[in-house]
Short mmCIF file of C-alpha atoms in Angstrom, two decimals:
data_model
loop_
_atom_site.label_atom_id
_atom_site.label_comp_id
_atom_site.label_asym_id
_atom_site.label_seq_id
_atom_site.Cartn_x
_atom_site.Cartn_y
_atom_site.Cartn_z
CA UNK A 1 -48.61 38.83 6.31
CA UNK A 2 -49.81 35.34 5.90
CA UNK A 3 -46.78 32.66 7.31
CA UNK A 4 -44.90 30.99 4.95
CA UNK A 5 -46.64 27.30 5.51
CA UNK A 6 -50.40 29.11 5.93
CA UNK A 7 -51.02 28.16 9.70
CA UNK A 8 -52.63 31.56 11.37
CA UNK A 9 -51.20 31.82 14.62
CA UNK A 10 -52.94 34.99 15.35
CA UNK A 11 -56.24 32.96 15.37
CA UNK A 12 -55.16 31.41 18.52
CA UNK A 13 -56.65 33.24 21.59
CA UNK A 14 -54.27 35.11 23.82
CA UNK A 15 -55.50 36.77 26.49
CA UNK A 16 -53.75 38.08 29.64
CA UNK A 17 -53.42 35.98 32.25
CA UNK A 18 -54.52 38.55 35.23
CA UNK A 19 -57.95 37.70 33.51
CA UNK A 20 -58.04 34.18 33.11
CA UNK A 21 -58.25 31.14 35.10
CA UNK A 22 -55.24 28.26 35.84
CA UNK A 23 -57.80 25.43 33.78
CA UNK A 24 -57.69 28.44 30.73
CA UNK A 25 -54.20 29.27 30.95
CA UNK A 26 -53.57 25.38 30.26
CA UNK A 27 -55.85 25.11 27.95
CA UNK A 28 -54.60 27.78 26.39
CA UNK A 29 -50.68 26.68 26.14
CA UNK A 30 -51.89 22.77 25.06
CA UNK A 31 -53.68 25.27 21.78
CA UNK A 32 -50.65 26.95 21.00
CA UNK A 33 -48.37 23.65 21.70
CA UNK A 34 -50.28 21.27 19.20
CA UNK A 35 -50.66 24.08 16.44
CA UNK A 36 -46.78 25.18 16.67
CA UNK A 37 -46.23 20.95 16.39
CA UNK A 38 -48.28 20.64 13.76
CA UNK A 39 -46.45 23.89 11.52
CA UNK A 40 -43.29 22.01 12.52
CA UNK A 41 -44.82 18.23 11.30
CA UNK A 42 -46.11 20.27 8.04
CA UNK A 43 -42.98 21.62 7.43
CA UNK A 44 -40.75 18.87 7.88
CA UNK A 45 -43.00 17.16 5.65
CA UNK A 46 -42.83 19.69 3.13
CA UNK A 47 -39.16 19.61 3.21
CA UNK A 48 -38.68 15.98 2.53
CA UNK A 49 -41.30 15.90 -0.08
CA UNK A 50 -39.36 19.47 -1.73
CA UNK A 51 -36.39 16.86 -1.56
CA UNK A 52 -37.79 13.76 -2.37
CA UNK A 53 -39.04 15.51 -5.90
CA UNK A 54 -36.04 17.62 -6.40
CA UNK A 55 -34.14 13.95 -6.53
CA UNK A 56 -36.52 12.24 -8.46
CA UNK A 57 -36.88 14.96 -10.98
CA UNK A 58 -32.99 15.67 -10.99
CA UNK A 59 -31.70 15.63 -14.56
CA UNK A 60 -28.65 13.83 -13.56
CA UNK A 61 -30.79 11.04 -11.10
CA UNK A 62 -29.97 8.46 -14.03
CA UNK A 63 -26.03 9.01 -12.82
CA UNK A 64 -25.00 6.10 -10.88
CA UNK A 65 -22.23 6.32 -8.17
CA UNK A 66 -18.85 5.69 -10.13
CA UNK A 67 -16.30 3.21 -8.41
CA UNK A 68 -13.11 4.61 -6.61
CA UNK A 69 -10.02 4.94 -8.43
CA UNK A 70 -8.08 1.74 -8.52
CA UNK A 71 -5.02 3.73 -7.46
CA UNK A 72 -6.49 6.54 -5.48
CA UNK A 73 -9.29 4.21 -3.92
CA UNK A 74 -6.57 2.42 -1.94
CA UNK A 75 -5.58 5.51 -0.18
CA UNK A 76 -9.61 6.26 0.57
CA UNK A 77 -9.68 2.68 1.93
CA UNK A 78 -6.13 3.47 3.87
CA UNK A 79 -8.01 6.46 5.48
CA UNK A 80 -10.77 4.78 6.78
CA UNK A 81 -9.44 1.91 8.42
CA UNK A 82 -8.80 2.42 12.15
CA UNK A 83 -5.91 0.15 12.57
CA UNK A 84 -2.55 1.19 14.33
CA UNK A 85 -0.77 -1.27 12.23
CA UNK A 86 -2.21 0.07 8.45
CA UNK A 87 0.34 0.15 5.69
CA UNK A 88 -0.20 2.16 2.54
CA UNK A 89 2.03 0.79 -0.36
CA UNK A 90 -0.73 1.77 -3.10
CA UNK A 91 0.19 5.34 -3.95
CA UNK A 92 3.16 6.48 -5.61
CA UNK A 93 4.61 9.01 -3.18
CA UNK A 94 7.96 8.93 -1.48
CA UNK A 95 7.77 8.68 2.36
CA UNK A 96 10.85 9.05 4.25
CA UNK A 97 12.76 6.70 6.88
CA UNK A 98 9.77 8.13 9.54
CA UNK A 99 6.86 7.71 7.07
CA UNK A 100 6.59 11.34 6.38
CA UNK A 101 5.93 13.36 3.15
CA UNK A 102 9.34 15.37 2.55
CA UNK A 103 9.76 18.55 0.73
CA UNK A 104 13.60 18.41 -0.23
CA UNK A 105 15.70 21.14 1.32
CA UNK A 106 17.11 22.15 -2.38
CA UNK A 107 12.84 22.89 -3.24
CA UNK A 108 12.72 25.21 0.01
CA UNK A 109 15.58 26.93 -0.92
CA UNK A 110 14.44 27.74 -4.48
CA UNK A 111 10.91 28.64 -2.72
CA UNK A 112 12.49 31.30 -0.37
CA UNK A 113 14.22 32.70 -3.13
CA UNK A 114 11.10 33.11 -5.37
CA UNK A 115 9.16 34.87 -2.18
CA UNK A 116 11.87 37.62 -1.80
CA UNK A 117 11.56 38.10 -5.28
CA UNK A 118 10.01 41.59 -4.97
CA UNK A 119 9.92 41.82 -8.73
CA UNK A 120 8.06 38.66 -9.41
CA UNK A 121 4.86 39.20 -10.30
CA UNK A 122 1.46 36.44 -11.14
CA UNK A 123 0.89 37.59 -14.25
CA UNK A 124 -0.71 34.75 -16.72
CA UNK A 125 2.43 32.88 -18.50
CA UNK A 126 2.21 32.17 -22.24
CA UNK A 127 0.07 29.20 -23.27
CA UNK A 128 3.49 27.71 -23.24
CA UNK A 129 4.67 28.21 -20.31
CA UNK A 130 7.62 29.71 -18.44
CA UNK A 131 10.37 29.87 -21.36
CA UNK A 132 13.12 29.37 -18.94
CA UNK A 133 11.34 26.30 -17.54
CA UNK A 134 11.25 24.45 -20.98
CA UNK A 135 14.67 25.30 -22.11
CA UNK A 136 16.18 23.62 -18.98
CA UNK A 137 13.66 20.58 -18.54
CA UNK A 138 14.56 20.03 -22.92
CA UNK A 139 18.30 20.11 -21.97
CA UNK A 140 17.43 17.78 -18.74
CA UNK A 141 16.21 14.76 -20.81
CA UNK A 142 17.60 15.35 -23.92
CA UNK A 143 21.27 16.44 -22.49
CA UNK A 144 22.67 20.07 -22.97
CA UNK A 145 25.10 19.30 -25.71
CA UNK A 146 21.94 16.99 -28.04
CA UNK A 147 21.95 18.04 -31.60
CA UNK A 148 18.49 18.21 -31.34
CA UNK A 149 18.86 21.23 -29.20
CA UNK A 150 21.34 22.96 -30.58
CA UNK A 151 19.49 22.69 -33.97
CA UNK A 152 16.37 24.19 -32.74
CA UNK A 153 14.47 21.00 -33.55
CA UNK A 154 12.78 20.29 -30.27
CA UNK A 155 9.38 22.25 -29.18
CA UNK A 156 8.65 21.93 -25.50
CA UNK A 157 5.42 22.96 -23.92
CA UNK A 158 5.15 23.38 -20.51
CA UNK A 159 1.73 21.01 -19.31
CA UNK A 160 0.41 19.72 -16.14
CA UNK A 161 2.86 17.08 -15.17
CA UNK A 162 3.35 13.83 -16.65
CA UNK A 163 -0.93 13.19 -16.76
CA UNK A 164 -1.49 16.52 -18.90
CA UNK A 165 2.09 16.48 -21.09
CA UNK A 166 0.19 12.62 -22.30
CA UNK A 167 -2.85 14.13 -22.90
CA UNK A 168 -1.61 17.33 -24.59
CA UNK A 169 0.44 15.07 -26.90
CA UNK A 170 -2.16 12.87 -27.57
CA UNK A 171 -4.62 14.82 -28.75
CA UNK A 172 -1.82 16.79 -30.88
CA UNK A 173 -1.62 13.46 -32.80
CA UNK A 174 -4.89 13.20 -33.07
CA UNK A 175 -5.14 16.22 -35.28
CA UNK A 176 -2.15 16.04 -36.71
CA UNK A 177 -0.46 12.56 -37.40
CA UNK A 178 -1.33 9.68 -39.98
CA UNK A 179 -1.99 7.20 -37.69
CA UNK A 180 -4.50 6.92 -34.64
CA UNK A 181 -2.95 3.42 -33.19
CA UNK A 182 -1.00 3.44 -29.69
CA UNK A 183 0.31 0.56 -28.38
CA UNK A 184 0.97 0.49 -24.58
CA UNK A 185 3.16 -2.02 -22.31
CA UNK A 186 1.01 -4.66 -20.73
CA UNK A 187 0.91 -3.94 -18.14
CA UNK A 188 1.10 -0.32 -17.86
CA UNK A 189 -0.16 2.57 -15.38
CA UNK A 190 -3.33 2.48 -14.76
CA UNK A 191 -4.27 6.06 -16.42
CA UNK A 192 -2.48 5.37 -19.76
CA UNK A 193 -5.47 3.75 -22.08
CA UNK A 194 -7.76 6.20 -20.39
CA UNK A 195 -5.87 9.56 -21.09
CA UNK A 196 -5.35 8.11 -24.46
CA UNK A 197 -8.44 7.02 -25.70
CA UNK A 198 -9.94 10.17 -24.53
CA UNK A 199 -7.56 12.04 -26.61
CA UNK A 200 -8.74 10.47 -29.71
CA UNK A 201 -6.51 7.52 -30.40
CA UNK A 202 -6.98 3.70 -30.50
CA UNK A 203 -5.40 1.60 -27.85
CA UNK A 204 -3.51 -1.42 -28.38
CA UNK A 205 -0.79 -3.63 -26.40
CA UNK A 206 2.01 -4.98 -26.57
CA UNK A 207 3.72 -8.06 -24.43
CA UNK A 208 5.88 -6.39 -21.96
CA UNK A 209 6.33 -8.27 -18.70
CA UNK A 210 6.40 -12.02 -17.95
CA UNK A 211 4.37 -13.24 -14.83
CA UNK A 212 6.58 -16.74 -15.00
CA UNK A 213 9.98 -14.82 -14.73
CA UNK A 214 8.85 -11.22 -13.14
CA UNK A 215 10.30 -10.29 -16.22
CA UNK A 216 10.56 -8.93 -19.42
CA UNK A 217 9.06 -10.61 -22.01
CA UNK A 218 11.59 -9.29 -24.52
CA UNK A 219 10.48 -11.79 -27.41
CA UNK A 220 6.58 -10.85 -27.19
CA UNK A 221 7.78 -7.24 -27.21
CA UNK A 222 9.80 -7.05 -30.23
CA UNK A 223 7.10 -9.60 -32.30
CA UNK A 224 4.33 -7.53 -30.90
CA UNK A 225 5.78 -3.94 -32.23
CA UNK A 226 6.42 -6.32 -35.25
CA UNK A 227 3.31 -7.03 -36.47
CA UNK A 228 2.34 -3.42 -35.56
CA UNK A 229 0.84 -1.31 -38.52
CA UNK A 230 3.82 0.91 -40.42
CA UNK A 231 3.58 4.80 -38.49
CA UNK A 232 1.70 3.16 -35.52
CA UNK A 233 2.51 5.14 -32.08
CA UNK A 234 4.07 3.20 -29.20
CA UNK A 235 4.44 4.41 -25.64
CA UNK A 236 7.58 3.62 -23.94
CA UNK A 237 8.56 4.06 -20.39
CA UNK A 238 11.95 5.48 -20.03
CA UNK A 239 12.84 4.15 -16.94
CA UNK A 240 11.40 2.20 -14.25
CA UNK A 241 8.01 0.85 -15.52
CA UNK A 242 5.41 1.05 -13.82
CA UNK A 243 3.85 -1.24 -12.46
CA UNK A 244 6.33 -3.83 -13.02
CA UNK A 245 9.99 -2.15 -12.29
CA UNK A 246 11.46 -4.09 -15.13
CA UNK A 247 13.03 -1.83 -17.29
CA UNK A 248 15.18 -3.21 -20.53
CA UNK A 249 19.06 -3.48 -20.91
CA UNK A 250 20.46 -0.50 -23.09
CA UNK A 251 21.39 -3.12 -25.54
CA UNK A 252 17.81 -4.13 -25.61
CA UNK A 253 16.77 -0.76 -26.18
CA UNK A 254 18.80 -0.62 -29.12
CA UNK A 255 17.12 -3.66 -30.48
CA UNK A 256 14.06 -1.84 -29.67
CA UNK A 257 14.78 1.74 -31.34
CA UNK A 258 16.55 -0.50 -34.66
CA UNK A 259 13.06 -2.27 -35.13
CA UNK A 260 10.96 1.10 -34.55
CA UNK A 261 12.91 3.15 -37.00
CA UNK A 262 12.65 0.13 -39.31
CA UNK A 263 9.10 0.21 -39.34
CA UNK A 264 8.67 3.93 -38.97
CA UNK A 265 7.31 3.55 -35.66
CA UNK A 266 6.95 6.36 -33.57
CA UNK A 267 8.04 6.86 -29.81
CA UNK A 268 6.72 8.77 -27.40
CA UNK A 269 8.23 8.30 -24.07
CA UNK A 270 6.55 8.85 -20.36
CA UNK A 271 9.72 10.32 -18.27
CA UNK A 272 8.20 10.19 -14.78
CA UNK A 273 10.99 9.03 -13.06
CA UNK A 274 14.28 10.36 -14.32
CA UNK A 275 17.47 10.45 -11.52
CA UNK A 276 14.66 8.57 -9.19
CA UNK A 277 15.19 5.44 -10.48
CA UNK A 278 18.73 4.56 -10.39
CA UNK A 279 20.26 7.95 -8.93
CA UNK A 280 21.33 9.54 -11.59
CA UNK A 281 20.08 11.40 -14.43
CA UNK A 282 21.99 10.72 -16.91
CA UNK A 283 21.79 6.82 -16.48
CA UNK A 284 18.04 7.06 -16.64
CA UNK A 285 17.99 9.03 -19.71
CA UNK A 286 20.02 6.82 -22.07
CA UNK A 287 16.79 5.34 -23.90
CA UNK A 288 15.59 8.41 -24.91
CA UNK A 289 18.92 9.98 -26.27
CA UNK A 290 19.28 7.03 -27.62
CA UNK A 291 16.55 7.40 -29.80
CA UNK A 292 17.25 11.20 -30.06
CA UNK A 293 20.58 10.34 -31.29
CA UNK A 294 19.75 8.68 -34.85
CA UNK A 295 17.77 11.98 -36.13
CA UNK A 296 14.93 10.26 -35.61
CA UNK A 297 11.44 12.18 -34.33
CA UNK A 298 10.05 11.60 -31.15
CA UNK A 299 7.81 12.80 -28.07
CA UNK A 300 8.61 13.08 -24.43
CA UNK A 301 6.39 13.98 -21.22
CA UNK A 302 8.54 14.49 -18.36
CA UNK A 303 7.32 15.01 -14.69
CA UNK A 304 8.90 16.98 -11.80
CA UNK A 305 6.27 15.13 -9.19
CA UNK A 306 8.70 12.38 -7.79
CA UNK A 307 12.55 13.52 -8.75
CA UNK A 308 11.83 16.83 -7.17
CA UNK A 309 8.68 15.83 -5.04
CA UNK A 310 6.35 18.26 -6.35
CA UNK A 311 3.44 15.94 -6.30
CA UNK A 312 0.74 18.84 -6.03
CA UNK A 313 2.81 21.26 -8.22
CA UNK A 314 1.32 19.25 -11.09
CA UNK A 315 4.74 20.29 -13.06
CA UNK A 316 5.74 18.75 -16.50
CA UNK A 317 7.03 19.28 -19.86
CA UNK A 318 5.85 17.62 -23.40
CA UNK A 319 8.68 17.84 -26.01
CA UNK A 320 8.19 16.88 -29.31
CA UNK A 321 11.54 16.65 -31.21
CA UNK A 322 11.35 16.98 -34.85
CA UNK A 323 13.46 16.53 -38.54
CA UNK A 324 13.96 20.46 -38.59
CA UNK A 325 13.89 23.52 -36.90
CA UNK A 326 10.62 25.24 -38.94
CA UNK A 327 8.88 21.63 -38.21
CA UNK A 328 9.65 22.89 -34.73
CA UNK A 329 7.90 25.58 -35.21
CA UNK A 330 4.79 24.79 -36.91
CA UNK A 331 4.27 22.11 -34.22
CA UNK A 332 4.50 24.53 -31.30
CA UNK A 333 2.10 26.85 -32.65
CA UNK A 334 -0.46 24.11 -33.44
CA UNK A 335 0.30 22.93 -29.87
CA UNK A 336 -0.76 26.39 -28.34
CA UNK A 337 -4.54 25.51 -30.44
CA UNK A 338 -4.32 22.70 -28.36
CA UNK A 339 -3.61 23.80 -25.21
CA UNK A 340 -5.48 27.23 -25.02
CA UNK A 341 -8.92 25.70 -25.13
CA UNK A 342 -7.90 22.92 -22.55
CA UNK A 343 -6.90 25.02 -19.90
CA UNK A 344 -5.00 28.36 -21.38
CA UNK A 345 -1.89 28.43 -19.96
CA UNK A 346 0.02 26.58 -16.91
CA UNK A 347 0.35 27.69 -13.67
CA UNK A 348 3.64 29.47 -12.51
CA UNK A 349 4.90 28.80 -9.33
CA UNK A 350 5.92 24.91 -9.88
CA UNK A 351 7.69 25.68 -12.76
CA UNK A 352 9.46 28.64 -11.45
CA UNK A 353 11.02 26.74 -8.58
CA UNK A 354 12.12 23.96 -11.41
CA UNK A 355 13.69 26.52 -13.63
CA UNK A 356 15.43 27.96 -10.39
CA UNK A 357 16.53 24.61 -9.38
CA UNK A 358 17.87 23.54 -13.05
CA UNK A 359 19.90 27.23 -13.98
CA UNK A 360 21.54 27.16 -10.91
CA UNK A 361 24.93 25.13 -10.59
CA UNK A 362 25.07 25.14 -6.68
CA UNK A 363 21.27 24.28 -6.11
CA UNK A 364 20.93 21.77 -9.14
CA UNK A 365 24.19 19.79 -7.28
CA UNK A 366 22.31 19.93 -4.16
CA UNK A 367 19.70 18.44 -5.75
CA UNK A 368 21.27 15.38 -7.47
CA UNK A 369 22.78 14.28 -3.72
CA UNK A 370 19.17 14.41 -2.27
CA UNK A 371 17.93 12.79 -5.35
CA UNK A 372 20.57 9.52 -5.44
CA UNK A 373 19.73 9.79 -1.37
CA UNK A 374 15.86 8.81 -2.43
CA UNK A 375 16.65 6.61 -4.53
CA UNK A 376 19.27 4.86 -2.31
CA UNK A 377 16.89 4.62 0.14
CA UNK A 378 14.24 2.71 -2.20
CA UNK A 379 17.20 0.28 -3.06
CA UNK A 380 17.38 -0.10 0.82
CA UNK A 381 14.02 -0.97 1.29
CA UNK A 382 14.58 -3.42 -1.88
CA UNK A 383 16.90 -5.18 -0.29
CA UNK A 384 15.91 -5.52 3.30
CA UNK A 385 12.20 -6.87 1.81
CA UNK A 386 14.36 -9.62 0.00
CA UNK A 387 16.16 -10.46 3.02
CA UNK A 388 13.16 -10.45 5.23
CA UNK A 389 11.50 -13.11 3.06
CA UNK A 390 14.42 -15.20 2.78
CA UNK A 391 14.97 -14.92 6.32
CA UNK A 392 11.15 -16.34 6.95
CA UNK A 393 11.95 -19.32 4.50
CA UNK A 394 9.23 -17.74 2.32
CA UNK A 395 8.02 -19.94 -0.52
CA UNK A 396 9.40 -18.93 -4.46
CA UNK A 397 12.03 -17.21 -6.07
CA UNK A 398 12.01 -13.30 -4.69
CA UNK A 399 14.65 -12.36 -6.55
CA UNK A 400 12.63 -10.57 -8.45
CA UNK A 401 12.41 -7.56 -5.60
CA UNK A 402 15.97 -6.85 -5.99
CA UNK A 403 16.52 -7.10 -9.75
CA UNK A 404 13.36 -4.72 -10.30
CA UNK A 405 14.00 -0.77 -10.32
CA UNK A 406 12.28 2.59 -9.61
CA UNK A 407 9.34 2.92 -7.05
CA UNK A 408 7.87 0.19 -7.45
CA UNK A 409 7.50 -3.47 -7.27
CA UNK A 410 5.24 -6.26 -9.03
CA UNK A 411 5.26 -8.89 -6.17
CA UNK A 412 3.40 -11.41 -8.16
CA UNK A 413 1.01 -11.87 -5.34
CA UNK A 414 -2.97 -12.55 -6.63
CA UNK A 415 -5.93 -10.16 -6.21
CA UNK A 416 -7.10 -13.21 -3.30
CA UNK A 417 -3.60 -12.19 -1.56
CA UNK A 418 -3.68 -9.19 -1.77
CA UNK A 419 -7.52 -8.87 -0.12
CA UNK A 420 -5.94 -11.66 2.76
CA UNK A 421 -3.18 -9.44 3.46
CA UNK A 422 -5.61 -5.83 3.79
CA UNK A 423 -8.16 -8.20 5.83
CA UNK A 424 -5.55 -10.15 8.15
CA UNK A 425 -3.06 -7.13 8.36
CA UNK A 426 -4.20 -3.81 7.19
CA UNK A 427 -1.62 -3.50 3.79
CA UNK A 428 -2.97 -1.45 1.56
CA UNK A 429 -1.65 -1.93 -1.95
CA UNK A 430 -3.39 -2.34 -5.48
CA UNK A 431 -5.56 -5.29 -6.72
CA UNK A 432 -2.62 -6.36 -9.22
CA UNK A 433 0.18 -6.81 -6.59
CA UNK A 434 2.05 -3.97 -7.14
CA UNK A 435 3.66 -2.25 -4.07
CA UNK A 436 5.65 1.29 -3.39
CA UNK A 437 8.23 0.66 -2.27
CA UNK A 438 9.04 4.31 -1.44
CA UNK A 439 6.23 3.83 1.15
CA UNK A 440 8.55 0.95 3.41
CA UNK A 441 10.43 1.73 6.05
CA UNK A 442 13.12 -0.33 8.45
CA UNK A 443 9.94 -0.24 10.97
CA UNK A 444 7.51 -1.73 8.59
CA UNK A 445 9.74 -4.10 6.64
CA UNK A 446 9.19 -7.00 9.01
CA UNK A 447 5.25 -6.43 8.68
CA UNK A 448 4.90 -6.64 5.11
CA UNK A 449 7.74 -9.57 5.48
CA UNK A 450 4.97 -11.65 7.85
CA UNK A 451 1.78 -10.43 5.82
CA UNK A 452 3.52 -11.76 1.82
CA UNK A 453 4.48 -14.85 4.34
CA UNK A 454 0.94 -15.46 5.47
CA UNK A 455 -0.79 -15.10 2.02
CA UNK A 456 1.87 -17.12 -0.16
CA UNK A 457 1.57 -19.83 2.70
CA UNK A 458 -2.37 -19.71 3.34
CA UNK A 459 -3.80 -18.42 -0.13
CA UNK A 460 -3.34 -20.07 -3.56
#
């Protein structure tokens, strides 16, 4: 057999060395040593000229390198930086008084329940979803006495939390509704115009928040959905916005729905934060019973990541609440056409530890205490960042901190702050100013206090 790179070892002379001389034997090894170097050079050539063409003639060497998620990039940047003192405040996760992840004590409970289960099986759920799941997460926005419910109006979908009920919903109204115009808060999360636009739909804005106040810009909103086309779509956060934590009064809402219905525009609401942001529920549904209330259609996505912490559960609901109940109907089977080519059905075991949470009258009361305790503790951290600032004689109006709501905060600090205060003390937070504050502590309150200091004081 001839070797693989053609070199003929055998050719080399081996004879025993009872028969040959020291000067031979040397000779002999220096033979073998240069042509087993050689082989190696030859190959090692080989291989980087098999891998120099295999990139060059790659069908995909035209792809360039894409950039990092503007959200998701901070925690890559996070990671690599070596400091003791690094602060992450880009990501929207809740950290506890230590820093820590937590898994809430009612989600354990529900978990150790589902594994003793013997009956439970993993069977492939409907392209719906778990039925039980989107009865209780349609009576957990909408309320359990809403017309809308008890008229068999609503269809609810189970999807992959709040990112996949947008995108489901999206691309049902690109199929299926008159209009292809959204209008989205500026600002808005990062992800909205994206998920959107690759659904099918044209993305507009509308004035939302005011950079001279750290408010909202309640005027530009309601002449912005104004001048909107009749039918046009108009995504609406239902409680604290993000990025900006300004959220409108419930008389403003009104205002809000009264123009919408008055033009025929339609809502569809992201829920991602409902009970997180002020502690309750209830409270943080109001806007969207509100608009449930006049008869009026509408969409919701809800998401289970931050009220129940199920961040990699990827669990949420789209509802679509309609005139009728055979409306209803229709729309949930066209939904399924959606879906089922997407990704077939949802997975189960997020969903069953929601529906186990939400049917049970013990562990769903369990669950609003550690729920208000979260969000307590964000109003904390709120509070002792205001303080801290005033305390340092801080330069401006921080007021702002305090009025906001929800996980986050816009600081109103530049993108040239915001690089000073990664550079000078390794906080991590996104280009636009916007912090979590569900990633503060007590410990870390005086840091970020000095770093906002330094770059209001040093950077203009």
């Amino acid at each position: 057999m001839r070797p693989l790179f053609g070199v003929e070892h055998a050719a080399i002379p081996r004879t025993s060395s009872s028969n040959t001389d020291p000067a031979d034997r040397r000779i002999n090894t220096l033979v073998r040593h240069l042509v087993e170097s050689s082989s190696s050079a030859m190959a090692d050539s080989l291989s980087a000229s098999v891998a120099s063409s295999l990139n060059s003639d790659s069908v995909f060497s035209h792809v360039v390198r894409a950039p990092e998620d503007p959200i998701l990039g901070v925690t890559v940047a996070y990671n690599k930086d070596p400091s003791p003192n690094k602060l992450n405040l880009g990501v929207g996760a809740y950290r506890t008084e230590e820093g820590k992840p937590l898994v809430l004590n009612v989600v354990r409970k529900a978990e150790h329940q589902l594994v003793n289960d013997s009956t439970r099986v993993k069977e492939y759920l409907p392209i719906v979803g778990l039925a039980e799941f989107n009865k209780q997460s349609a009576k957990l926005i909408f309320g359990a006495n809403s017309p809308a419910i008890l008229e068999n109006r609503v269809a609810t979908v189970q999807c992959l939390s709040g990112t996949g009920s947008l995108r489901v919903g999206g691309e049902f109204l690109a199929r299926h509704y008159h209009e292809r115009q959204i209008y989205i808060p500026l600002p808005t999360w990062g992800n909205h115009p994206k998920v959107f636009t690759l659904a099918g739909l044209s993305v507009k804005t509308y004035r939302y928040y005011d950079p001279s106040t750290r408010g909202l810009n309640f005027q530009g909103l309601l002449e912005d959905l104004g001048s909107a086309p009749p039918g046009a779509i108009v995504l609406l956060h239902a409680c604290a916005h993000n990025p900006t934590g300004v959220d409108p009064t419930l008389e403003q809402w009104d205002q809000i729905r009264k123009l919408m219905r008055s033009k025929q525009l339609l809502p569809f609401f992201d829920s991602a934060y409902q009970g997180f942001a002020s502690g309750s529920l209830d409270t943080d549904a109001q806007p969207v019973r509100l608009f449930v209330a006049d008869g009026g259609e509408c969409f919701v996505a809800q998401s289970y990541a931050k009220n129940l912490g199920l961040y990699g559960e990827r669990v949420g609901a789209l509802s679509i609440v309609c005139k009728n109940a055979e409306v209803a109907s229709r729309v949930e089977s066209q939904l399924k056409l959606v879906i089922r080519p997407m990704y077939s059905n949802p997975p189960i075991h997020g969903a069953s530890i929601v529906a186990t949470i939400l049917k049970d009258r013990n562990l769903f009361d369990e669950w609003t205490i550690e729920l208000k305790a979260m969000a307590d503790r964000i109003i904390s951290m709120r509070q002792q960042l205001f303080d801290a600032l005033r305390a340092r004689g801080t330069p401006g109006d921080w007021s702002h901190i305090i009025k906001q709501i929800g996980m986050f905060t816009f600081t109103g600090l530049n993108p040239e702050q915001v690089s000073f205060m990664t550079k000078e003390y390794h906080i991590y937070m996104t280009s636009d100013g916007r912090i979590s504050m569900a990633g503060l502590s007590s410990r870390t309150v005086p840091h970020l206090a000095d770093g906002i200091h330094a770059a209001v004081t040093r950077v203009v």
